[in-house]
């Protein structure tokens, strides 16, 4: 079914305001893009939780490594957003892509865990964060998962104790996790410690995107399908696995992408999901902002795919899979129907005039 992008964007912006539905409406702020997207420019009416991404870990001390740009921006980030109305919870995210070995080492002993945990609390209080978020991509052994369970337990005990001693509100704890509670890329598959997460973590955020991309170069694919009738690579499968893991539904916050992935078609007349491709397009990744502009400039055909609840566009041999307003709205409705704790976007700054953020917020609040 062809979709008129401009109509959906208009509806997302100008549909009536409705009463809020409690839950998390989150997004990550890439701090390296601070000059292009200042904290002051973020419209907090669309968000309840905003994540500062990322700080890293010192591989000698196992404490947080605060760079000069971090020191400059973290206090600005928290103070600016806390001063806004409405005022969101502001969370410091630690890690990011390719952090497997670093976090594996960090949680491997009591001494290292303690150094890390104490450092996170000190930094959170110093810069005014309401919470801490672990983005470990990804645990890759049974021992890693066992140590992660021990770490979550110790982290929660530490922030509980600090809150009692300081008299301040407890620091929230969250984690960005694999889209599924089981990781299939390892042998045998690994399972996150759902029973520990249930007790000690405030919420987890499955990264429900990057199911298809440059690693699947010879056929097009939806980067973040809600459903896939042919595999387990879908948001619905991942969320279902998390709910079966013992983590309460209201502690699961579903990930949404604000970017798409591109392919070069073999034949411009064969342009469906799963059509033959010569390889990744150039560039292989486009932000939603860039996608909308490209579609307009190239008179691309935009298609909302009901089977996968995703969107794609094509012009000549250029093919892009992504989420637009319609697919985002339907994914958020799915999250509500499942009783989830909310949703989050990766990442701020990739939206087109905040239309995806506005659409998701209104869908969640309806």
CSV table of C-alpha atoms in Angstrom, one decimal:
chain,number,residue,atom,x,y,z
A,1,UNK,CA,0.0,0.0,0.0
A,2,UNK,CA,1.5,3.3,-1.0
A,3,UNK,CA,1.7,5.9,1.7
A,4,UNK,CA,1.8,9.7,1.4
A,5,UNK,CA,4.6,10.7,3.9
A,6,UNK,CA,3.5,14.3,4.0
A,7,UNK,CA,0.0,13.4,5.1
A,8,UNK,CA,1.3,11.2,8.0
A,9,UNK,CA,3.7,13.9,9.1
A,10,UNK,CA,0.9,16.4,9.2
A,11,UNK,CA,-1.3,14.1,11.3
A,12,UNK,CA,1.5,13.3,13.7
A,13,UNK,CA,2.1,17.0,14.4
A,14,UNK,CA,-1.5,18.4,14.3
A,15,UNK,CA,-3.6,15.6,15.8
A,16,UNK,CA,-5.4,16.5,19.0
A,17,UNK,CA,-3.6,16.3,22.3
A,18,UNK,CA,-4.8,13.5,24.6
A,19,UNK,CA,-4.4,12.6,28.2
A,20,UNK,CA,-1.0,11.0,29.1
A,21,UNK,CA,-0.7,7.2,29.5
A,22,UNK,CA,2.0,6.4,32.1
A,23,UNK,CA,5.2,4.8,30.9
A,24,UNK,CA,8.6,5.5,29.4
A,25,UNK,CA,9.0,7.6,26.3
A,26,UNK,CA,12.7,7.6,25.9
A,27,UNK,CA,15.5,8.5,23.5
A,28,UNK,CA,19.3,8.5,23.4
A,29,UNK,CA,21.2,11.7,22.8
A,30,UNK,CA,24.6,11.1,21.0
A,31,UNK,CA,26.9,13.4,22.9
A,32,UNK,CA,29.3,13.6,20.0
A,33,UNK,CA,26.6,15.5,18.1
A,34,UNK,CA,26.2,18.1,20.8
A,35,UNK,CA,27.1,21.0,18.6
A,36,UNK,CA,24.4,20.0,16.1
A,37,UNK,CA,21.7,19.1,18.7
A,38,UNK,CA,22.0,21.1,21.9
A,39,UNK,CA,20.1,19.8,25.0
A,40,UNK,CA,18.2,23.1,25.0
A,41,UNK,CA,16.7,22.2,21.6
A,42,UNK,CA,15.1,18.9,22.7
A,43,UNK,CA,11.3,19.1,23.0
A,44,UNK,CA,10.8,17.4,26.3
A,45,UNK,CA,7.0,17.2,25.8
A,46,UNK,CA,7.7,14.1,23.7
A,47,UNK,CA,9.9,12.3,26.2
A,48,UNK,CA,9.9,11.1,29.8
A,49,UNK,CA,13.4,9.7,29.9
A,50,UNK,CA,16.5,11.0,28.0
A,51,UNK,CA,19.8,9.1,27.9
A,52,UNK,CA,23.3,10.7,27.6
A,53,UNK,CA,25.3,8.4,25.3
A,54,UNK,CA,27.9,7.4,26.1
A,55,UNK,CA,30.7,7.3,28.7
A,56,UNK,CA,33.3,4.6,28.6
A,57,UNK,CA,35.2,2.6,31.2
A,58,UNK,CA,38.9,3.0,32.0
A,59,UNK,CA,40.5,-0.4,31.2
A,60,UNK,CA,43.1,0.0,34.0
A,61,UNK,CA,41.0,1.3,36.9
A,62,UNK,CA,37.5,0.0,35.9
A,63,UNK,CA,36.1,3.4,36.8
A,64,UNK,CA,34.2,5.6,34.4
A,65,UNK,CA,36.4,7.6,32.0
A,66,UNK,CA,35.1,11.1,31.8
A,67,UNK,CA,36.6,12.9,28.8
A,68,UNK,CA,36.8,16.7,28.5
A,69,UNK,CA,33.8,16.9,26.2
A,70,UNK,CA,31.9,14.7,28.7
A,71,UNK,CA,32.8,17.0,31.6
A,72,UNK,CA,31.6,19.9,29.5
A,73,UNK,CA,28.3,18.5,28.4
A,74,UNK,CA,27.0,16.2,31.1
A,75,UNK,CA,26.3,18.9,33.6
A,76,UNK,CA,24.8,21.0,30.9
A,77,UNK,CA,22.6,18.1,29.7
A,78,UNK,CA,21.1,17.4,33.1
A,79,UNK,CA,20.7,21.0,34.2
A,80,UNK,CA,19.2,22.1,31.0
A,81,UNK,CA,16.7,19.2,30.8
A,82,UNK,CA,15.7,19.4,34.5
A,83,UNK,CA,14.9,23.0,34.0
A,84,UNK,CA,12.5,22.4,31.2
A,85,UNK,CA,8.8,21.8,31.6
A,86,UNK,CA,7.9,19.0,31.5
A,87,UNK,CA,11.2,17.8,33.1
A,88,UNK,CA,12.3,14.3,32.1
A,89,UNK,CA,14.4,11.8,33.9
A,90,UNK,CA,17.9,12.1,32.7
A,91,UNK,CA,20.0,8.9,32.6
A,92,UNK,CA,23.7,8.3,32.0
A,93,UNK,CA,24.4,5.5,29.5
A,94,UNK,CA,27.6,3.6,29.8
A,95,UNK,CA,29.2,1.6,27.0
A,96,UNK,CA,27.8,1.4,23.5
A,97,UNK,CA,28.8,-0.7,20.5
A,98,UNK,CA,31.7,-3.1,20.8
A,99,UNK,CA,31.9,-3.1,24.6
A,100,UNK,CA,31.8,-6.8,25.0
A,101,UNK,CA,35.4,-7.4,26.2
A,102,UNK,CA,35.5,-4.3,28.4
A,103,UNK,CA,32.4,-5.2,30.3
A,104,UNK,CA,33.3,-8.8,30.5
A,105,UNK,CA,36.5,-7.8,32.3
A,106,UNK,CA,34.7,-5.3,34.5
A,107,UNK,CA,32.1,-7.6,36.0
A,108,UNK,CA,34.6,-10.6,36.3
A,109,UNK,CA,35.7,-9.9,39.9
A,110,UNK,CA,34.4,-8.3,43.1
A,111,UNK,CA,37.2,-5.7,43.1
A,112,UNK,CA,36.5,-4.6,39.5
A,113,UNK,CA,32.7,-4.6,40.0
A,114,UNK,CA,33.1,-2.5,43.1
A,115,UNK,CA,35.4,0.1,41.5
A,116,UNK,CA,32.9,0.4,38.6
A,117,UNK,CA,29.8,0.6,40.7
A,118,UNK,CA,31.2,3.2,43.1
A,119,UNK,CA,32.4,5.3,40.2
A,120,UNK,CA,29.0,5.2,38.5
A,121,UNK,CA,27.3,6.5,41.7
A,122,UNK,CA,29.8,9.3,42.2
A,123,UNK,CA,29.6,10.4,38.6
A,124,UNK,CA,25.8,10.3,38.6
A,125,UNK,CA,25.5,12.4,41.7
A,126,UNK,CA,28.2,14.9,40.6
A,127,UNK,CA,26.5,15.6,37.3
A,128,UNK,CA,22.9,15.4,38.4
A,129,UNK,CA,21.7,12.2,36.7
A,130,UNK,CA,18.6,10.5,37.8
A,131,UNK,CA,19.7,7.1,36.6
A,132,UNK,CA,22.4,4.9,35.1
A,133,UNK,CA,22.1,2.7,32.0
A,134,UNK,CA,24.4,-0.2,31.1
A,135,UNK,CA,24.8,-0.7,27.3
A,136,UNK,CA,26.9,-3.9,27.1
A,137,UNK,CA,27.0,-5.2,23.4
A,138,UNK,CA,27.0,-8.1,24.2
A,139,UNK,CA,27.7,-10.7,26.9
A,140,UNK,CA,29.1,-13.7,25.0
A,141,UNK,CA,29.5,-16.6,27.4
A,142,UNK,CA,27.7,-18.4,30.2
A,143,UNK,CA,30.2,-16.9,32.6
A,144,UNK,CA,29.4,-13.4,31.3
A,145,UNK,CA,25.7,-13.9,32.0
A,146,UNK,CA,26.4,-15.3,35.5
A,147,UNK,CA,28.7,-12.3,36.3
A,148,UNK,CA,26.1,-9.9,34.9
A,149,UNK,CA,23.5,-11.3,37.3
A,150,UNK,CA,26.0,-10.8,40.2
A,151,UNK,CA,26.7,-7.3,38.9
A,152,UNK,CA,23.1,-6.3,38.7
A,153,UNK,CA,22.5,-7.5,42.3
A,154,UNK,CA,25.5,-5.6,43.6
A,155,UNK,CA,24.7,-2.5,41.7
A,156,UNK,CA,21.1,-2.3,43.1
A,157,UNK,CA,22.3,-2.9,46.7
A,158,UNK,CA,24.9,-0.1,46.2
A,159,UNK,CA,22.4,2.5,44.9
A,160,UNK,CA,19.9,1.5,47.6
A,161,UNK,CA,22.5,2.0,50.3
A,162,UNK,CA,23.6,5.3,48.8
A,163,UNK,CA,20.0,6.6,48.8
A,164,UNK,CA,19.5,5.6,52.4
A,165,UNK,CA,22.8,7.4,53.5
A,166,UNK,CA,22.3,10.5,51.4
A,167,UNK,CA,18.6,10.9,51.8
A,168,UNK,CA,18.3,11.5,48.0
A,169,UNK,CA,16.0,9.6,45.6
A,170,UNK,CA,17.5,6.3,44.6
A,171,UNK,CA,19.4,6.3,41.3
A,172,UNK,CA,17.4,4.4,38.6
A,173,UNK,CA,19.1,1.4,37.0
A,174,UNK,CA,18.5,0.2,33.4
A,175,UNK,CA,20.2,-1.7,30.7
A,176,UNK,CA,20.1,-1.7,26.9
A,177,UNK,CA,20.0,-5.4,25.9
A,178,UNK,CA,19.8,-7.7,22.9
A,179,UNK,CA,16.4,-7.7,21.2
A,180,UNK,CA,15.7,-11.2,22.5
A,181,UNK,CA,16.3,-12.6,26.0
A,182,UNK,CA,18.2,-15.4,24.3
A,183,UNK,CA,21.3,-14.6,22.2
A,184,UNK,CA,21.4,-16.9,19.1
A,185,UNK,CA,24.8,-15.8,17.9
A,186,UNK,CA,26.5,-17.9,20.5
A,187,UNK,CA,26.7,-21.7,20.8
A,188,UNK,CA,25.0,-22.7,22.9
A,189,UNK,CA,22.5,-19.8,23.0
A,190,UNK,CA,22.8,-17.6,26.0
A,191,UNK,CA,20.0,-16.4,28.2
A,192,UNK,CA,19.9,-13.1,30.2
A,193,UNK,CA,19.2,-13.5,33.9
A,194,UNK,CA,15.5,-12.6,33.8
A,195,UNK,CA,14.9,-13.5,37.5
A,196,UNK,CA,17.7,-11.1,38.6
A,197,UNK,CA,16.5,-8.3,36.3
A,198,UNK,CA,13.0,-8.7,37.7
A,199,UNK,CA,14.3,-8.0,41.2
A,200,UNK,CA,17.1,-5.5,40.8
A,201,UNK,CA,16.8,-3.6,37.5
A,202,UNK,CA,14.2,-0.9,37.0
A,203,UNK,CA,13.8,-1.7,33.3
A,204,UNK,CA,15.6,-3.2,30.3
A,205,UNK,CA,15.6,-1.8,26.7
A,206,UNK,CA,15.7,-4.4,24.0
A,207,UNK,CA,17.4,-3.0,20.9
A,208,UNK,CA,14.7,-4.0,18.4
A,209,UNK,CA,16.5,-3.0,15.2
A,210,UNK,CA,19.3,-4.0,12.8
A,211,UNK,CA,17.7,-7.3,12.0
A,212,UNK,CA,18.9,-6.8,8.4
A,213,UNK,CA,21.6,-4.6,6.9
A,214,UNK,CA,25.0,-4.7,5.2
A,215,UNK,CA,25.5,-8.2,6.5
A,216,UNK,CA,22.6,-9.4,4.3
A,217,UNK,CA,23.8,-7.7,1.0
A,218,UNK,CA,22.1,-9.8,-1.6
A,219,UNK,CA,18.4,-9.2,-0.8
A,220,UNK,CA,16.5,-6.3,0.7
A,221,UNK,CA,15.2,-6.5,4.2
A,222,UNK,CA,13.3,-4.6,6.8
A,223,UNK,CA,15.9,-3.4,9.4
A,224,UNK,CA,13.3,-3.5,12.2
A,225,UNK,CA,10.2,-5.5,11.3
A,226,UNK,CA,7.6,-5.9,14.0
A,227,UNK,CA,6.7,-9.3,12.5
A,228,UNK,CA,8.5,-11.8,10.3
A,229,UNK,CA,6.7,-14.9,9.2
A,230,UNK,CA,9.9,-16.6,8.0
A,231,UNK,CA,12.4,-16.2,11.0
A,232,UNK,CA,12.8,-15.1,14.6
A,233,UNK,CA,14.3,-11.8,13.5
A,234,UNK,CA,11.5,-9.5,14.6
A,235,UNK,CA,10.5,-7.2,17.3
A,236,UNK,CA,7.5,-9.3,18.3
A,237,UNK,CA,9.6,-12.4,18.7
A,238,UNK,CA,12.1,-10.5,20.8
A,239,UNK,CA,9.6,-8.9,23.0
A,240,UNK,CA,7.8,-12.3,23.5
A,241,UNK,CA,11.0,-13.9,24.6
A,242,UNK,CA,11.6,-11.2,27.1
A,243,UNK,CA,8.2,-11.6,28.6
A,244,UNK,CA,8.7,-15.4,28.8
A,245,UNK,CA,12.1,-14.8,30.6
A,246,UNK,CA,10.4,-13.7,33.8
A,247,UNK,CA,10.9,-10.0,33.3
A,248,UNK,CA,7.6,-8.2,34.0
A,249,UNK,CA,6.1,-6.5,30.9
A,250,UNK,CA,6.2,-3.1,32.5
A,251,UNK,CA,10.0,-3.4,32.9
A,252,UNK,CA,10.5,-4.0,29.1
A,253,UNK,CA,11.0,-0.8,27.0
A,254,UNK,CA,10.9,-1.5,23.3
A,255,UNK,CA,13.5,0.0,20.9
A,256,UNK,CA,12.7,1.9,17.7
A,257,UNK,CA,15.1,3.2,15.1
A,258,UNK,CA,15.2,6.7,13.6
A,259,UNK,CA,17.3,5.5,10.7
A,260,UNK,CA,17.1,3.1,7.8
A,261,UNK,CA,19.4,0.8,5.8
A,262,UNK,CA,19.8,0.9,2.0
A,263,UNK,CA,20.3,-1.6,-0.8
A,264,UNK,CA,21.0,-1.4,-4.5
A,265,UNK,CA,18.4,-3.5,-6.4
A,266,UNK,CA,19.4,-6.0,-9.1
A,267,UNK,CA,16.3,-5.0,-11.1
A,268,UNK,CA,14.5,-1.7,-10.5
A,269,UNK,CA,11.1,-3.4,-11.3
A,270,UNK,CA,11.6,-5.9,-8.5
A,271,UNK,CA,11.4,-3.8,-5.4
A,272,UNK,CA,9.8,-5.6,-2.6
A,273,UNK,CA,11.1,-6.8,0.8
A,274,UNK,CA,13.3,-9.7,0.0
A,275,UNK,CA,14.0,-8.7,-3.6
A,276,UNK,CA,17.5,-9.5,-5.0
A,277,UNK,CA,20.1,-6.9,-4.4
A,278,UNK,CA,23.6,-6.2,-5.7
A,279,UNK,CA,24.7,-5.1,-2.2
A,280,UNK,CA,24.3,-2.3,0.3
A,281,UNK,CA,23.4,1.1,-1.1
A,282,UNK,CA,25.6,4.2,-0.8
A,283,UNK,CA,25.5,5.3,1.9
A,284,UNK,CA,24.4,2.1,3.6
A,285,UNK,CA,22.7,4.0,6.4
A,286,UNK,CA,20.4,7.0,6.2
A,287,UNK,CA,18.8,8.9,9.1
A,288,UNK,CA,15.0,9.4,8.9
A,289,UNK,CA,15.7,13.0,8.1
A,290,UNK,CA,17.8,12.1,5.2
A,291,UNK,CA,15.3,9.5,4.0
A,292,UNK,CA,12.5,11.9,3.8
A,293,UNK,CA,14.6,14.4,1.9
A,294,UNK,CA,15.8,11.7,-0.5
A,295,UNK,CA,12.3,10.4,-1.2
A,296,UNK,CA,11.1,13.9,-2.0
A,297,UNK,CA,14.1,14.8,-4.2
A,298,UNK,CA,14.0,11.6,-6.1
A,299,UNK,CA,10.2,11.2,-6.3
A,300,UNK,CA,10.5,7.8,-4.5
A,301,UNK,CA,7.6,5.5,-4.0
A,302,UNK,CA,6.9,5.0,-0.3
A,303,UNK,CA,5.3,1.7,0.8
A,304,UNK,CA,4.0,0.7,4.2
A,305,UNK,CA,4.2,-3.0,4.5
A,306,UNK,CA,1.4,-4.3,6.7
A,307,UNK,CA,2.8,-7.8,7.0
A,308,UNK,CA,6.0,-6.7,8.7
A,309,UNK,CA,4.7,-3.3,10.1
A,310,UNK,CA,7.6,-1.5,8.4
A,311,UNK,CA,8.2,0.9,5.6
A,312,UNK,CA,10.4,1.0,2.5
A,313,UNK,CA,10.9,3.3,-0.4
A,314,UNK,CA,12.4,2.9,-3.8
A,315,UNK,CA,13.6,5.0,-6.7
A,316,UNK,CA,15.3,3.4,-9.6
A,317,UNK,CA,17.7,0.8,-8.1
A,318,UNK,CA,17.8,2.6,-4.7
A,319,UNK,CA,15.9,0.8,-2.0
A,320,UNK,CA,15.6,1.9,1.7
A,321,UNK,CA,14.0,0.0,4.6
A,322,UNK,CA,13.0,2.1,7.6
A,323,UNK,CA,10.2,3.1,10.0
A,324,UNK,CA,8.0,6.1,9.2
A,325,UNK,CA,5.1,7.7,11.1
A,326,UNK,CA,2.6,4.9,10.3
A,327,UNK,CA,4.9,2.0,11.3
A,328,UNK,CA,6.0,3.8,14.4
A,329,UNK,CA,2.4,4.4,15.5
A,330,UNK,CA,1.5,0.8,15.0
A,331,UNK,CA,4.6,-0.4,16.9
A,332,UNK,CA,3.8,1.8,19.8
A,333,UNK,CA,0.3,0.5,19.8
A,334,UNK,CA,1.7,-3.0,19.9
A,335,UNK,CA,3.9,-2.1,22.9
A,336,UNK,CA,0.8,-0.8,24.7
A,337,UNK,CA,-1.2,-3.9,23.9
A,338,UNK,CA,1.6,-6.0,25.3
A,339,UNK,CA,1.6,-4.0,28.5
A,340,UNK,CA,5.2,-2.9,28.0
A,341,UNK,CA,6.8,-0.2,30.1
A,342,UNK,CA,7.3,2.1,27.1
A,343,UNK,CA,9.6,2.6,24.1
A,344,UNK,CA,12.8,4.4,23.2
A,345,UNK,CA,14.4,5.8,20.1
A,346,UNK,CA,17.9,5.5,18.8
A,347,UNK,CA,18.7,8.3,18.4
A,348,UNK,CA,17.9,12.0,18.9
A,349,UNK,CA,18.9,14.2,16.0
A,350,UNK,CA,18.0,11.7,13.3
A,351,UNK,CA,14.3,12.5,13.2
A,352,UNK,CA,12.7,14.9,10.7
A,353,UNK,CA,11.4,17.9,12.6
A,354,UNK,CA,10.5,15.5,15.5
A,355,UNK,CA,7.7,13.9,13.6
A,356,UNK,CA,8.5,10.4,14.7
A,357,UNK,CA,8.9,11.5,18.3
A,358,UNK,CA,5.6,13.3,18.1
A,359,UNK,CA,3.7,10.4,16.5
A,360,UNK,CA,5.1,7.9,19.0
A,361,UNK,CA,4.2,10.2,22.0
A,362,UNK,CA,0.6,10.7,20.8
A,363,UNK,CA,0.1,7.0,20.1
A,364,UNK,CA,1.4,6.1,23.5
A,365,UNK,CA,-0.8,8.7,25.3
A,366,UNK,CA,-3.9,7.8,23.4
